[in-house]
Structure formats: C-alpha cells, structure tokens
PDB file of C-alpha atoms in Angstrom:
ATOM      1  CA  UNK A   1     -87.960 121.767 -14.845  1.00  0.00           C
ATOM      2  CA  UNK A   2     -90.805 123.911 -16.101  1.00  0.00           C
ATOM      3  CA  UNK A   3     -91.784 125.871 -19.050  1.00  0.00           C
ATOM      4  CA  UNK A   4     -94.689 129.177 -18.872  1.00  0.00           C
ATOM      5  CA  UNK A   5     -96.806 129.046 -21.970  1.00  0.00           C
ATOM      6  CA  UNK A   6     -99.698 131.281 -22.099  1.00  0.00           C
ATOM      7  CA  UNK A   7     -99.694 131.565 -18.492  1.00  0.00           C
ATOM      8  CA  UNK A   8    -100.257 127.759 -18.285  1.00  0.00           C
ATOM      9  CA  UNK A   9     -97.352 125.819 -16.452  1.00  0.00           C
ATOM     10  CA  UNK A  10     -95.656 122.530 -18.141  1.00  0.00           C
ATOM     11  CA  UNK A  11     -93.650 120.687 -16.050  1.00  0.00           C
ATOM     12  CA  UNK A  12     -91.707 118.116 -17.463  1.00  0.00           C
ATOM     13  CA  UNK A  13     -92.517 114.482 -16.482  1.00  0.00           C
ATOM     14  CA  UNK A  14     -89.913 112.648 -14.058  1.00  0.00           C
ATOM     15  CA  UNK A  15     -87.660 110.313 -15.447  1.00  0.00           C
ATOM     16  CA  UNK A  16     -86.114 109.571 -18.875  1.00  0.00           C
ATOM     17  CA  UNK A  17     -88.296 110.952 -21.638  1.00  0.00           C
ATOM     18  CA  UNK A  18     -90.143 108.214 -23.998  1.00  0.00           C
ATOM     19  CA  UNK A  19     -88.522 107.636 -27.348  1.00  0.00           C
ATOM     20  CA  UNK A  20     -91.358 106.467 -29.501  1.00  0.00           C
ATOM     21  CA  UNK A  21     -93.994 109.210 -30.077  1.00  0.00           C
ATOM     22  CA  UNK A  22     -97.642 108.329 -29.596  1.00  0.00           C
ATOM     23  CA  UNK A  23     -98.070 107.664 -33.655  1.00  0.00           C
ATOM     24  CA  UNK A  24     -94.803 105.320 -33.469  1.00  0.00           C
ATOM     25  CA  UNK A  25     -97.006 103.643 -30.700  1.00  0.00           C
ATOM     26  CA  UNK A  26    -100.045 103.530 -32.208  1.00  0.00           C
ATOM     27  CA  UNK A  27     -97.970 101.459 -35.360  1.00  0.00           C
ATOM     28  CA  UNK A  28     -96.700  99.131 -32.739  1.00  0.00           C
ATOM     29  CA  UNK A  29     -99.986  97.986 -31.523  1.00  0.00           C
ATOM     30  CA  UNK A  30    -101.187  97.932 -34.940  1.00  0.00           C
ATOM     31  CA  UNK A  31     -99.036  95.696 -35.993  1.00  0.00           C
ATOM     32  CA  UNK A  32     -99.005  93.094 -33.459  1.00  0.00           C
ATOM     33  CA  UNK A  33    -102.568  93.115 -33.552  1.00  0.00           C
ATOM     34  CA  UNK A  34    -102.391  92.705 -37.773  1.00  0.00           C
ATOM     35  CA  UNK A  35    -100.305  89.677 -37.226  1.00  0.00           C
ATOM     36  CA  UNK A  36     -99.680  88.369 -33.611  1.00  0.00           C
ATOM     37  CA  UNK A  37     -97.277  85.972 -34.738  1.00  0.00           C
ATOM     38  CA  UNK A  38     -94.877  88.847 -34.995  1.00  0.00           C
ATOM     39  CA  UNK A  39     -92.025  89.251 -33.166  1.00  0.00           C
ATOM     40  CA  UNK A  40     -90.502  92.217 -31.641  1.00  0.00           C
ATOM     41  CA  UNK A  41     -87.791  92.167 -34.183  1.00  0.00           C
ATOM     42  CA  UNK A  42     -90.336  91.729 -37.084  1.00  0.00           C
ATOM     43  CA  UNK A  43     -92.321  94.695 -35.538  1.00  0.00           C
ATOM     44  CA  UNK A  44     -89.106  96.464 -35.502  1.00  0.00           C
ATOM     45  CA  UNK A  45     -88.454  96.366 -39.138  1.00  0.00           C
ATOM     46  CA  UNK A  46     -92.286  97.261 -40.207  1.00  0.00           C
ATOM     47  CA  UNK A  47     -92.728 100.195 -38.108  1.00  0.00           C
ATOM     48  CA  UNK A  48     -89.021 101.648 -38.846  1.00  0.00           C
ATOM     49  CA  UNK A  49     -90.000 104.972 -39.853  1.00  0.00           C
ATOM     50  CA  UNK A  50     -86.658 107.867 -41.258  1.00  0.00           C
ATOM     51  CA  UNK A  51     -88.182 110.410 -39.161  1.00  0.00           C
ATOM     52  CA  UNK A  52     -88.569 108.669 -35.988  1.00  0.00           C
ATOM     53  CA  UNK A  53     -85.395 106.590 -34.205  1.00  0.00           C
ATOM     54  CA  UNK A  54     -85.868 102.950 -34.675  1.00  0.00           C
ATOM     55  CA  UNK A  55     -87.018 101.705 -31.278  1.00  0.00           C
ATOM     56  CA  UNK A  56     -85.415  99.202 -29.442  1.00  0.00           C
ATOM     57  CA  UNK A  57     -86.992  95.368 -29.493  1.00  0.00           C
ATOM     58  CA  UNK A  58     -87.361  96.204 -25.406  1.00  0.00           C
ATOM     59  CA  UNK A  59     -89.092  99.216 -26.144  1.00  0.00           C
ATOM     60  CA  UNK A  60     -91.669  97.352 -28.617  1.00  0.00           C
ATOM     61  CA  UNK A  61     -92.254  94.846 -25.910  1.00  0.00           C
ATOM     62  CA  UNK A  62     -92.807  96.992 -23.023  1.00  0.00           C
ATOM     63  CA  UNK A  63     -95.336  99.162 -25.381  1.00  0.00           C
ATOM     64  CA  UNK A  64     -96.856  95.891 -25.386  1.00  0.00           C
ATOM     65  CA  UNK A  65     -97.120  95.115 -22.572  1.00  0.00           C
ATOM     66  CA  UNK A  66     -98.569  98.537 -21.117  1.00  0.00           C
ATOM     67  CA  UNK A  67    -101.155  98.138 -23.833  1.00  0.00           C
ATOM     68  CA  UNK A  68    -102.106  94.465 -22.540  1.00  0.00           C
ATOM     69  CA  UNK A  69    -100.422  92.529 -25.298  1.00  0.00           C
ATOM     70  CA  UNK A  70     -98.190  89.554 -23.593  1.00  0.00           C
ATOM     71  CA  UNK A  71     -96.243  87.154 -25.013  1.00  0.00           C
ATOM     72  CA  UNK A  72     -98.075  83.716 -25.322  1.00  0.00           C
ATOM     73  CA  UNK A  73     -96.808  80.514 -26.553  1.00  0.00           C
ATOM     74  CA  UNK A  74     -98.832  80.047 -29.829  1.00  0.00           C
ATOM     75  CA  UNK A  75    -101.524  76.707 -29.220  1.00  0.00           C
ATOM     76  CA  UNK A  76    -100.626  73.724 -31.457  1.00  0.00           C
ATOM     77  CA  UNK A  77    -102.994  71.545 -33.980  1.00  0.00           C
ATOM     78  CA  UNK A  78    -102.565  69.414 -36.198  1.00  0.00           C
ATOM     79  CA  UNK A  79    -103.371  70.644 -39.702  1.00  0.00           C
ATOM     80  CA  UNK A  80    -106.456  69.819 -41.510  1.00  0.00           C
ATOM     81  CA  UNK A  81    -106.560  70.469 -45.295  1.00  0.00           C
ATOM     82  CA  UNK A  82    -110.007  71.929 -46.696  1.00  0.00           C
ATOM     83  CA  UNK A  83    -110.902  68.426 -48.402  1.00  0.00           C
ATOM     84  CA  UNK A  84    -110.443  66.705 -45.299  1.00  0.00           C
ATOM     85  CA  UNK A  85    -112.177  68.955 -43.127  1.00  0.00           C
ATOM     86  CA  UNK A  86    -115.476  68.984 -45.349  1.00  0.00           C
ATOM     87  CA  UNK A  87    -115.164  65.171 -45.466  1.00  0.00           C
ATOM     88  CA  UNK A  88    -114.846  65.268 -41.354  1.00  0.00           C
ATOM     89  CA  UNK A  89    -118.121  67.823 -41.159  1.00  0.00           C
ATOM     90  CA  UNK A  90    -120.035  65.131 -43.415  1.00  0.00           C
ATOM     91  CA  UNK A  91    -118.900  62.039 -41.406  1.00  0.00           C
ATOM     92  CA  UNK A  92    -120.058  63.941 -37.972  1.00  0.00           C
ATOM     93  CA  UNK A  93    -123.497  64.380 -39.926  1.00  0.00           C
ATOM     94  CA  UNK A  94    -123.658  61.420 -40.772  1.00  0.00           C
ATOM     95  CA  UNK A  95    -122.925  59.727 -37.092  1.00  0.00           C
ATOM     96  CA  UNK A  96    -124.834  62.474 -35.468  1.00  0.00           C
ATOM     97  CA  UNK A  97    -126.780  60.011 -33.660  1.00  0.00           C
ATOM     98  CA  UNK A  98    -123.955  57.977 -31.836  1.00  0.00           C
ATOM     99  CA  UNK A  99    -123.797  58.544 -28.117  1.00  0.00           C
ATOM    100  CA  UNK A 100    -121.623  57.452 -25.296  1.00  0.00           C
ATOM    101  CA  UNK A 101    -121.704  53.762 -26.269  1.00  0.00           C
ATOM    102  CA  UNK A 102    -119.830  54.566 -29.155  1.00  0.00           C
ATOM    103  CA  UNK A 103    -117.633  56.540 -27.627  1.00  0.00           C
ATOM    104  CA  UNK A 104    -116.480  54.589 -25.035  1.00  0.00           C
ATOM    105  CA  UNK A 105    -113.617  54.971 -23.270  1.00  0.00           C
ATOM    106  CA  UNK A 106    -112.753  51.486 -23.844  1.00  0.00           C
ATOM    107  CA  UNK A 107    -112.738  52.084 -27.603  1.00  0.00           C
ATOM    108  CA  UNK A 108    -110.479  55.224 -27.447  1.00  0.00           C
ATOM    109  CA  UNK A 109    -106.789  54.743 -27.113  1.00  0.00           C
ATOM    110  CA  UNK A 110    -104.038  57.991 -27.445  1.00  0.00           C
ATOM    111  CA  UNK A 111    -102.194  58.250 -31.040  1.00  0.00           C
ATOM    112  CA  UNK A 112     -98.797  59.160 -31.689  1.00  0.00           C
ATOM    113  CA  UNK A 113     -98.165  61.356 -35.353  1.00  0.00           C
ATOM    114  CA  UNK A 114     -94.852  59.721 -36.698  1.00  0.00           C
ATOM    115  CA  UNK A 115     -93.067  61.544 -39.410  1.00  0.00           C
ATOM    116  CA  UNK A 116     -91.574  65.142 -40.340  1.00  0.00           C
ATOM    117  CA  UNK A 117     -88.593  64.143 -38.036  1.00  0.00           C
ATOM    118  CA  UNK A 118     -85.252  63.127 -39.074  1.00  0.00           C
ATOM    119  CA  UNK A 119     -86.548  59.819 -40.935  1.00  0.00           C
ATOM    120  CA  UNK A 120     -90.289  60.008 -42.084  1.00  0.00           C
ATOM    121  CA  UNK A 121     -91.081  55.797 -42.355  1.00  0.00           C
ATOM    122  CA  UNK A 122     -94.709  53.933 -43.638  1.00  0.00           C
ATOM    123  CA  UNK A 123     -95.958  51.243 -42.481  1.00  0.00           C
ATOM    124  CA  UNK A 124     -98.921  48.552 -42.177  1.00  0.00           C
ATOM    125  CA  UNK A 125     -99.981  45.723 -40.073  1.00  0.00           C
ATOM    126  CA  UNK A 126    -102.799  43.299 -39.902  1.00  0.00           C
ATOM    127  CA  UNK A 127    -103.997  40.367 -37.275  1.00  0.00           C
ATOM    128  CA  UNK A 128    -101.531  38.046 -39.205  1.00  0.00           C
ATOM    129  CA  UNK A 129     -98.488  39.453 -39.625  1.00  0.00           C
ATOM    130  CA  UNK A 130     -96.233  42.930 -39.185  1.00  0.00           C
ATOM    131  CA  UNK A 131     -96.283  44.305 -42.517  1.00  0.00           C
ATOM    132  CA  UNK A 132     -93.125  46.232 -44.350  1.00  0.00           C
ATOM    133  CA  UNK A 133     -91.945  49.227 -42.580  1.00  0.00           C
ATOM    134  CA  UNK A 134     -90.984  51.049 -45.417  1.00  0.00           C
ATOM    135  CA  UNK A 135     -88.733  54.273 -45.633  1.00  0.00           C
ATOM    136  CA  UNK A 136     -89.801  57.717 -47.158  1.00  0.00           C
ATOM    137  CA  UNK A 137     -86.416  59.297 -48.395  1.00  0.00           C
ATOM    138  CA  UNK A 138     -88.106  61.985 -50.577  1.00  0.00           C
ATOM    139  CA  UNK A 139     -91.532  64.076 -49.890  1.00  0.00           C
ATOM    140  CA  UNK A 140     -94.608  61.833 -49.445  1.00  0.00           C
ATOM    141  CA  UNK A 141     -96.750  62.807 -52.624  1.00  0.00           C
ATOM    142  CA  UNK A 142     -98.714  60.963 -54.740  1.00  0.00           C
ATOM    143  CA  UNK A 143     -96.343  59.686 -56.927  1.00  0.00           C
ATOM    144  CA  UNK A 144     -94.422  57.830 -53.697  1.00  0.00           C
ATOM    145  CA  UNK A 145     -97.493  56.946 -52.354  1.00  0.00           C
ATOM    146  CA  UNK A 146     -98.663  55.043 -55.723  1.00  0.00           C
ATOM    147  CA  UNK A 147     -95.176  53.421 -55.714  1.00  0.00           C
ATOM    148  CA  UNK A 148     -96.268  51.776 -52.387  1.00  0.00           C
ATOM    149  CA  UNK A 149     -99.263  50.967 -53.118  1.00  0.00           C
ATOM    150  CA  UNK A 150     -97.989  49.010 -56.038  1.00  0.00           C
ATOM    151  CA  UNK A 151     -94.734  47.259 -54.762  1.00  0.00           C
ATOM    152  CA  UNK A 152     -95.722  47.353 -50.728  1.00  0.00           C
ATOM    153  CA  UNK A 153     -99.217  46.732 -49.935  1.00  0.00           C
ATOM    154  CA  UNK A 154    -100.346  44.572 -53.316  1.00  0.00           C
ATOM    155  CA  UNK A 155    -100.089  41.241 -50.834  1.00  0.00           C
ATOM    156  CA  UNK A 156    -102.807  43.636 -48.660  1.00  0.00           C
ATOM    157  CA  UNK A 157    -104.828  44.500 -50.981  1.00  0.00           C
ATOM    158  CA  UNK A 158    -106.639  41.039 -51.167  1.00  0.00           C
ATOM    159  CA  UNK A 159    -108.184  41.891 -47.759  1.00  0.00           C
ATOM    160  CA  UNK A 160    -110.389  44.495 -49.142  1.00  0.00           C
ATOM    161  CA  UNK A 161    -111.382  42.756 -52.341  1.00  0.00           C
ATOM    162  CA  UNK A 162    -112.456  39.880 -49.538  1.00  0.00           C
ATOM    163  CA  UNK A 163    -114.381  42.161 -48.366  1.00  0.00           C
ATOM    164  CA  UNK A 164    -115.916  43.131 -51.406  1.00  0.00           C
ATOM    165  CA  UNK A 165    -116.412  39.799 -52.714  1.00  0.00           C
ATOM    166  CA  UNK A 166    -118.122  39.089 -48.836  1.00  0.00           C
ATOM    167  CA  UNK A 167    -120.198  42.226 -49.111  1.00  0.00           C
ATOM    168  CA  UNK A 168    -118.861  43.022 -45.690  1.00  0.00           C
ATOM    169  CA  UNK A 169    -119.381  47.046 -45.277  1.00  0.00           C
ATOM    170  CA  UNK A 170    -116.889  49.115 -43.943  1.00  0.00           C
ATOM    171  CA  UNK A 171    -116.681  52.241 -41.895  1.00  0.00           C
ATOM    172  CA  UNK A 172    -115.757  55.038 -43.579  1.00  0.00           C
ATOM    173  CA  UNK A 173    -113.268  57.359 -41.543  1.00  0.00           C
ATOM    174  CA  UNK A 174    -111.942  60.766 -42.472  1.00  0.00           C
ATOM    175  CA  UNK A 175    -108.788  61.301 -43.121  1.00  0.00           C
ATOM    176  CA  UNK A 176    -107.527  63.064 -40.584  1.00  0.00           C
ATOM    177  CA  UNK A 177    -109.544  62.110 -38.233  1.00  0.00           C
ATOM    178  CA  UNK A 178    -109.503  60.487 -34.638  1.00  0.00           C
ATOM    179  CA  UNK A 179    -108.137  57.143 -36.213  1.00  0.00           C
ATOM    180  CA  UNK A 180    -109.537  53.901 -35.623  1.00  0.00           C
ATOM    181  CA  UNK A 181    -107.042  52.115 -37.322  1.00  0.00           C
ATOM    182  CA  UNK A 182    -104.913  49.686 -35.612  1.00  0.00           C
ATOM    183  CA  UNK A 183    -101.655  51.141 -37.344  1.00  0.00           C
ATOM    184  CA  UNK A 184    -102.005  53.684 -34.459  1.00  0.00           C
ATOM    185  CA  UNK A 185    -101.722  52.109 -31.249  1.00  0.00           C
ATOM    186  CA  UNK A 186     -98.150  50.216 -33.877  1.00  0.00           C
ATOM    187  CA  UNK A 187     -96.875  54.058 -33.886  1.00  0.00           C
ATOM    188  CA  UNK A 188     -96.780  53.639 -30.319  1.00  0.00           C
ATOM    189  CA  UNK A 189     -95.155  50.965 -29.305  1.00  0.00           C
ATOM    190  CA  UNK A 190     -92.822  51.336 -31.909  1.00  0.00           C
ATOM    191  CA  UNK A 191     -92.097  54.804 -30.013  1.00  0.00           C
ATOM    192  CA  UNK A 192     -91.591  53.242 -26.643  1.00  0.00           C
ATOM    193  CA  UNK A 193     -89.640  50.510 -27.815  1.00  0.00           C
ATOM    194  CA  UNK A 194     -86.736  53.183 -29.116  1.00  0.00           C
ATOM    195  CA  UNK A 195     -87.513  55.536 -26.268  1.00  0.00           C
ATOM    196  CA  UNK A 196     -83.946  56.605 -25.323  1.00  0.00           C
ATOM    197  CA  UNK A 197     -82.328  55.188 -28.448  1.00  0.00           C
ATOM    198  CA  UNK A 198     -80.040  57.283 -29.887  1.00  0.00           C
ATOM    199  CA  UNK A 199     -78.575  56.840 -33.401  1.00  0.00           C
ATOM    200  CA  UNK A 200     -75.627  58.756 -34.979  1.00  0.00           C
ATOM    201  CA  UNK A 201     -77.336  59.184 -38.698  1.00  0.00           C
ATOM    202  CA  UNK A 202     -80.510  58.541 -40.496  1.00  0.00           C
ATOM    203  CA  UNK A 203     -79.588  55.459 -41.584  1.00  0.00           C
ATOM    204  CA  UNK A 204     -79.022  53.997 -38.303  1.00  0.00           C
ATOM    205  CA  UNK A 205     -82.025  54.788 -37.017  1.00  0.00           C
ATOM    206  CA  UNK A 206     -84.128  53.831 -40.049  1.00  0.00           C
ATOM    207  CA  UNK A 207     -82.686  50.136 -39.021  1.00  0.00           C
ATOM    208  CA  UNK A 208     -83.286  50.839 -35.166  1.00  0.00           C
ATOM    209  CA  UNK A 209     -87.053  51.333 -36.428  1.00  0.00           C
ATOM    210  CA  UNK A 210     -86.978  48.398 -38.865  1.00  0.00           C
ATOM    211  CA  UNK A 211     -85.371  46.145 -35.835  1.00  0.00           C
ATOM    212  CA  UNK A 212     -87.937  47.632 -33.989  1.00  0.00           C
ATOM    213  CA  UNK A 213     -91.096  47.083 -35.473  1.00  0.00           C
ATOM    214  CA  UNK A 214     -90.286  43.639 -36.955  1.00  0.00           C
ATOM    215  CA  UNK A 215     -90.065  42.507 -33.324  1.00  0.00           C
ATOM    216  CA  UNK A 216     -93.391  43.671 -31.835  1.00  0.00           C
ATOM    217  CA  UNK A 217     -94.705  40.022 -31.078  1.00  0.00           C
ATOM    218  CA  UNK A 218     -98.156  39.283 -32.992  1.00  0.00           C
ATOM    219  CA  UNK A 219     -99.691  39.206 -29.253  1.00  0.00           C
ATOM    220  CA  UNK A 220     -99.811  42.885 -28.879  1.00  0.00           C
ATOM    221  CA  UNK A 221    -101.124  43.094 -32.632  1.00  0.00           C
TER     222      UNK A 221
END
C-alpha cells in the first residue's frame, strides 16, 4: 500500500506497524538509562503517557534491546558504610609498603558472611576455649551489641587489658575489611558442619548451630 504526496511516493513499511512512537521510545531509553535497576514493568508505569497506548513490558524490552540495552544480572558486594570505607583508605595508607610477604597466600583463607538469614547468631572464640554462640532475635544495633558486650564477652575482655598491661601492640583492622580474625575461618566450619541440615523453625536451627559450634574440637581452633 502506497500513498502520493506532493508527487513523492510513501509506501507503507511491511509488517505490523510499531505501537510506541519515536518520543514514547526515546522515554524508554531514558529511563532505563536514569535507573538501570528498572524493570520493564517499572518502565511501564513511568513512561505511561494518556495520549499514547501503554506499551506492552515485551515491547519495552525489545526497544531495549534494539537500542543495545540487555538484561544483566546486577554484580554483588558487600556493603561498606562511609565510616568504614574512610577508615579502610587510611589503613591501605598506612600499610602501603607491605608486599607479597604479607600477603601470602598462606596467610589468606576464604570467609563466609553469616547473618541476615532466617537466624542472625554472634559469636567468639579464642585458643582456649569456644566461646558463647549467642542468638540475635531483634536488629543488631548498638544497644544489643552493648548488651553483649556486657553479659557475653566480659570473661574476654581480660585478654585485651593483658595486652595492655603487656604493652603488646595490636593490629588495627578495618571494619569491614578482609578479616584476619580467627572468628572467620569458625563461620566456616560451622557452615559445613550443618551443610544439608534442615530444620523446621528458627528455633531448631538456632540449637542445630549451638550443637554445632560447641562441638568444633579445640584442634581446629
């Protein structure tokens, strides 16, 4: 089919004709590139315009996808808060000088986050003795975190005033950080030991973990 318009011919374009005009388009791209966490259905709603038809969460992608914009699986990281990431950049300048002696394979070793799952638990250890695996029922803020302080780790807390009274210095490491600490390597052995363990409820697995981590034999420590 063709139309005669000032002596120019238009033919119309094979096919089914687009139903998102070039300015409908244009407010797609825009707003996938604003945000790329959208989704097609969020994109939907924000370019939903009364005197255009609402396109189609297909349509969105394909526009997309003509435009070069795939879908991607967003990259994970763990979060670092402002505080801790200026205390990280001051720590690096600090140990700018260490080399691969310090960084030895030998002295790295993988870590395993615990917590944010169904039962958030705190614990501590030393070259003694598996200390109290304790469980975090509301959010971890500073008020719960005082309260263990003062009821869980006061038996601990001699350690570093032996240290003090010794004048033994200690590394200072970032929190979060590449740990150091021992408490890591606990996370995860504690994780293979329950590997496969299922429990019907919180509370059964809070005493899978306490079972758990009060049998990890002082050898591994």
């Amino acid at each position: 089919m063709s139309t005669i318009q000032d002596g120019v011919v238009h033919r119309q374009s094979p096919g089914r004709p687009r139903t998102t005009s070039r300015a409908m388009d244009r407010n797609i791209l825009r707003a996938c590139r604003e945000d790329p966490r959208r989704t097609s259905t969020d994109i939907q709603v924000s370019v939903t315009s009364p005197n255009e038809p609402v396109p189609s969460r297909k349509t969105i992608r394909r526009r997309l996808q003509v435009a070069g914009l795939h879908r991607r699986r967003p990259v994970k990281n763990p979060f670092v808060s402002l505080k801790n990431r200026k205390a990280l950049f001051e720590w690096a300048k600090q140990h700018f000088s260490w080399g691969p002696r310090e960084y030895a394979p030998q002295y790295q070793c993988p870590t395993v986050k615990r917590g944010g799952g169904s039962v958030m638990v705190w614990g501590c250890s030393s070259d003694t003795s598996m200390g109290q695996l304790k469980r975090i029922v509301e959010i971890m803020d500073q008020y719960v975190y005082e309260d263990i302080l003062e009821n869980t780790m006061r038996p601990w807390g001699h350690v570093a005033n032996w240290f003090r009274r010794r004048r033994v210095d200690l590394l200072e490491w970032p929190s979060q950080s590449p740990d150091l600490n021992l408490i890591e390597h606990m996370w995860e052995k504690l994780e293979r030991r329950l590997r496969g363990v299922r429990a019907s409820n919180a509370n059964k697995k809070f005493a899978q973990l306490e079972a758990a981590w009060k049998s990890i034999p002082m050898t591994v420590v």
